[in-house]
Amino acid sequence: MEIAFYLAGLVAIVATFRVITHTNAVHALLYLIISLMAVAVVFYSLGAPFAAALEVIVYAGAIMVLFVFVVMMLNLGNQTAHQERSWLAPRIWVGPSIMAALLLGVLVFSFWHGGSIGTISGEELGAKEVGTRMFGPYILAVELAAMLLLAALITASHIGRNDEPQLERDMNEREQRVPAGNDEGGRA
């Protein structure tokens, strides 16, 4: 399991670096998901399978919901259809696919050898112990993190809000599509 720990840690560091340095939000999101999966493998190799499962379910799922929320909030329309098609090009998926394959290989290797290659000492934590520790002495930190996340969500909603009414947006789009002098209404 020690090999799994170091390889997953390396994948997490490289993927996180790519998240920071990538200029395209969709590509950065792919690397962020790989980074979260790598951290889940790190948790599993340290003897915390419950924390690894929570990492995959909560963070990877929450990131996808956040991405959908941002796309809905931006509401870019037909202007970005070509750009979105270019995001699905196979060359874009090469880096995340290689890192995901490496993580899968590490996980399969760890399951196959059962941790007999090298182990990192530590006790295994179950769901009950995690809940008792989180909502025992760390209840204030959990509540503060929840309030911080709520404040970030409200701030993002406020900043991304479009104050222009829908009718004005539709008329502006129509004016941009119809060249000056052409009238679609059929008036002479």
Short mmCIF file of C-alpha atoms in Angstrom, two decimals:
data_model
loop_
_atom_site.label_atom_id
_atom_site.label_comp_id
_atom_site.label_asym_id
_atom_site.label_seq_id
_atom_site.Cartn_x
_atom_site.Cartn_y
_atom_site.Cartn_z
CA MET A 1 0.00 0.00 0.00
CA GLU A 2 2.98 2.29 0.36
CA ILE A 3 3.50 2.22 -3.42
CA ALA A 4 -0.17 3.09 -3.92
CA PHE A 5 0.17 6.00 -1.51
CA TYR A 6 3.17 7.53 -3.27
CA LEU A 7 1.89 6.99 -6.82
CA ALA A 8 -1.55 8.37 -5.99
CA GLY A 9 0.10 11.32 -4.24
CA LEU A 10 2.20 11.99 -7.33
CA VAL A 11 -0.88 11.85 -9.58
CA ALA A 12 -2.72 14.21 -7.20
CA ILE A 13 0.14 16.72 -7.27
CA VAL A 14 0.50 16.65 -11.07
CA ALA A 15 -3.27 16.85 -11.64
CA THR A 16 -3.62 19.72 -9.18
CA PHE A 17 -0.78 21.57 -10.91
CA ARG A 18 -2.62 21.13 -14.23
CA VAL A 19 -5.80 22.49 -12.60
CA ILE A 20 -3.97 25.63 -11.58
CA THR A 21 -2.09 26.18 -14.84
CA HIS A 22 -4.85 25.31 -17.35
CA THR A 23 -6.61 28.24 -18.99
CA ASN A 24 -9.69 26.31 -20.14
CA ALA A 25 -12.23 25.71 -17.37
CA VAL A 26 -13.45 22.38 -18.76
CA HIS A 27 -9.92 20.96 -18.98
CA ALA A 28 -9.15 22.19 -15.47
CA LEU A 29 -12.32 20.47 -14.27
CA LEU A 30 -11.20 17.14 -15.75
CA TYR A 31 -7.88 17.40 -13.95
CA LEU A 32 -9.62 18.43 -10.73
CA ILE A 33 -11.74 15.28 -10.83
CA ILE A 34 -8.60 13.17 -11.38
CA SER A 35 -6.97 14.96 -8.45
CA LEU A 36 -9.93 14.19 -6.20
CA MET A 37 -9.86 10.54 -7.26
CA ALA A 38 -6.13 10.42 -6.45
CA VAL A 39 -6.78 11.83 -2.99
CA ALA A 40 -9.43 9.13 -2.51
CA VAL A 41 -6.81 6.48 -3.35
CA VAL A 42 -4.46 8.13 -0.82
CA PHE A 43 -7.19 7.88 1.84
CA TYR A 44 -7.80 4.23 0.96
CA SER A 45 -4.11 3.39 1.13
CA LEU A 46 -3.92 5.00 4.58
CA GLY A 47 -6.67 2.69 5.85
CA ALA A 48 -9.66 5.00 5.59
CA PRO A 49 -12.00 3.42 3.01
CA PHE A 50 -14.97 5.40 4.31
CA ALA A 51 -13.15 8.69 3.78
CA ALA A 52 -12.14 7.51 0.29
CA ALA A 53 -15.76 6.71 -0.57
CA LEU A 54 -16.89 10.09 0.77
CA GLU A 55 -14.21 11.80 -1.30
CA VAL A 56 -15.49 10.18 -4.49
CA ILE A 57 -19.20 10.56 -3.79
CA VAL A 58 -19.27 14.02 -2.23
CA TYR A 59 -16.45 15.88 -3.95
CA ALA A 60 -16.58 14.37 -7.45
CA GLY A 61 -20.39 14.61 -7.44
CA ALA A 62 -20.36 18.12 -5.99
CA ILE A 63 -17.85 19.30 -8.58
CA MET A 64 -20.07 18.08 -11.40
CA VAL A 65 -23.12 19.81 -9.89
CA LEU A 66 -21.08 22.99 -9.44
CA PHE A 67 -19.99 22.85 -13.08
CA VAL A 68 -23.59 22.47 -14.25
CA PHE A 69 -24.56 25.38 -11.98
CA VAL A 70 -21.89 27.61 -13.53
CA VAL A 71 -22.94 26.69 -17.07
CA MET A 72 -26.57 27.46 -16.26
CA MET A 73 -25.58 30.71 -14.57
CA LEU A 74 -23.54 31.90 -17.57
CA ASN A 75 -26.30 31.03 -20.08
CA LEU A 76 -24.11 31.67 -23.10
CA GLY A 77 -26.58 30.40 -25.71
CA ASN A 78 -25.69 29.38 -29.27
CA GLN A 79 -22.46 31.38 -29.41
CA THR A 80 -20.41 28.68 -27.71
CA ALA A 81 -21.77 25.57 -29.45
CA HIS A 82 -18.67 25.22 -31.64
CA GLN A 83 -16.35 25.75 -28.69
CA GLU A 84 -18.19 23.11 -26.65
CA ARG A 85 -17.83 20.61 -29.51
CA SER A 86 -14.09 21.24 -29.57
CA TRP A 87 -13.89 20.31 -25.88
CA LEU A 88 -14.88 16.77 -26.77
CA ALA A 89 -11.85 16.23 -29.01
CA PRO A 90 -9.92 13.05 -28.09
CA ARG A 91 -6.61 14.89 -27.63
CA ILE A 92 -8.06 16.76 -24.67
CA TRP A 93 -8.79 13.53 -22.80
CA VAL A 94 -5.25 12.11 -23.13
CA GLY A 95 -3.77 13.62 -19.94
CA PRO A 96 -6.70 12.84 -17.63
CA SER A 97 -7.02 9.36 -19.17
CA ILE A 98 -3.36 8.52 -18.53
CA MET A 99 -3.59 9.69 -14.92
CA ALA A 100 -6.88 7.83 -14.37
CA ALA A 101 -5.35 4.66 -15.84
CA LEU A 102 -2.36 5.02 -13.51
CA LEU A 103 -4.71 5.39 -10.52
CA LEU A 104 -6.72 2.37 -11.65
CA GLY A 105 -3.53 0.37 -12.03
CA VAL A 106 -2.37 1.34 -8.54
CA LEU A 107 -5.75 0.41 -7.07
CA VAL A 108 -5.88 -2.96 -8.85
CA PHE A 109 -2.28 -3.68 -7.85
CA SER A 110 -3.11 -2.84 -4.22
CA PHE A 111 -6.16 -5.11 -4.24
CA TRP A 112 -4.24 -7.90 -5.93
CA HIS A 113 -1.38 -7.96 -3.42
CA GLY A 114 -3.54 -7.12 -0.41
CA GLY A 115 -1.14 -4.62 1.09
CA SER A 116 1.69 -7.14 1.53
CA ILE A 117 4.22 -5.13 -0.49
CA GLY A 118 4.62 -2.21 1.88
CA THR A 119 2.25 -0.86 4.46
CA ILE A 120 1.67 2.43 6.13
CA SER A 121 0.74 1.92 9.74
CA GLY A 122 -2.48 3.33 11.04
CA GLU A 123 -5.87 2.26 12.30
CA GLU A 124 -8.86 1.81 10.05
CA LEU A 125 -11.69 4.27 10.64
CA GLY A 126 -15.30 3.35 10.07
CA ALA A 127 -18.30 5.60 9.49
CA LYS A 128 -19.21 5.72 13.19
CA GLU A 129 -15.74 6.84 14.27
CA VAL A 130 -15.63 9.53 11.57
CA GLY A 131 -19.03 10.87 12.63
CA THR A 132 -18.11 10.81 16.31
CA ARG A 133 -14.86 12.66 15.70
CA MET A 134 -16.32 15.21 13.28
CA PHE A 135 -19.34 16.10 15.37
CA GLY A 136 -17.60 15.77 18.71
CA PRO A 137 -14.61 18.03 19.27
CA TYR A 138 -14.65 19.44 15.71
CA ILE A 139 -18.30 20.52 15.51
CA LEU A 140 -17.37 24.21 15.42
CA ALA A 141 -14.98 23.68 12.48
CA VAL A 142 -17.65 21.70 10.57
CA GLU A 143 -20.25 24.41 11.13
CA LEU A 144 -17.82 27.19 10.14
CA ALA A 145 -16.95 25.32 6.91
CA ALA A 146 -20.66 24.94 6.13
CA MET A 147 -21.24 28.67 6.66
CA LEU A 148 -18.23 29.53 4.49
CA LEU A 149 -19.55 27.33 1.66
CA LEU A 150 -22.99 28.90 1.94
CA ALA A 151 -21.49 32.39 1.79
CA ALA A 152 -19.47 31.42 -1.30
CA LEU A 153 -22.60 30.09 -3.01
CA ILE A 154 -24.55 33.27 -2.28
CA THR A 155 -21.65 35.43 -3.48
CA ALA A 156 -21.30 33.47 -6.73
CA SER A 157 -25.03 33.77 -7.34
CA HIS A 158 -24.94 37.52 -6.70
CA ILE A 159 -21.91 38.13 -8.93
CA GLY A 160 -23.23 35.97 -11.76
CA ARG A 161 -26.68 37.49 -11.72
CA ASN A 162 -27.74 39.26 -14.90
CA ASP A 163 -29.84 42.35 -14.17
CA GLU A 164 -30.89 42.81 -17.80
CA PRO A 165 -34.49 41.65 -18.26
CA GLN A 166 -35.15 38.69 -20.54
CA LEU A 167 -37.12 40.75 -23.09
CA GLU A 168 -34.22 43.17 -23.56
CA ARG A 169 -31.77 40.28 -23.98
CA ASP A 170 -34.00 38.69 -26.64
CA MET A 171 -34.32 42.00 -28.51
CA ASN A 172 -30.55 42.59 -28.37
CA GLU A 173 -29.89 39.10 -29.74
CA ARG A 174 -32.42 39.68 -32.53
CA GLU A 175 -30.76 42.99 -33.46
CA GLN A 176 -27.37 41.31 -33.61
CA ARG A 177 -28.68 38.55 -35.93
CA VAL A 178 -30.62 40.85 -38.30
CA PRO A 179 -28.42 43.21 -40.37
CA ALA A 180 -29.32 46.89 -40.40
CA GLY A 181 -31.97 47.73 -42.99
CA ASN A 182 -33.51 44.24 -43.08
CA ASP A 183 -36.78 43.88 -41.26
CA GLU A 184 -38.19 40.44 -40.52
CA GLY A 185 -41.68 41.84 -39.85
CA GLY A 186 -42.52 42.11 -43.56
CA ARG A 187 -43.24 45.84 -43.38
CA ALA A 188 -42.48 47.92 -46.45
#
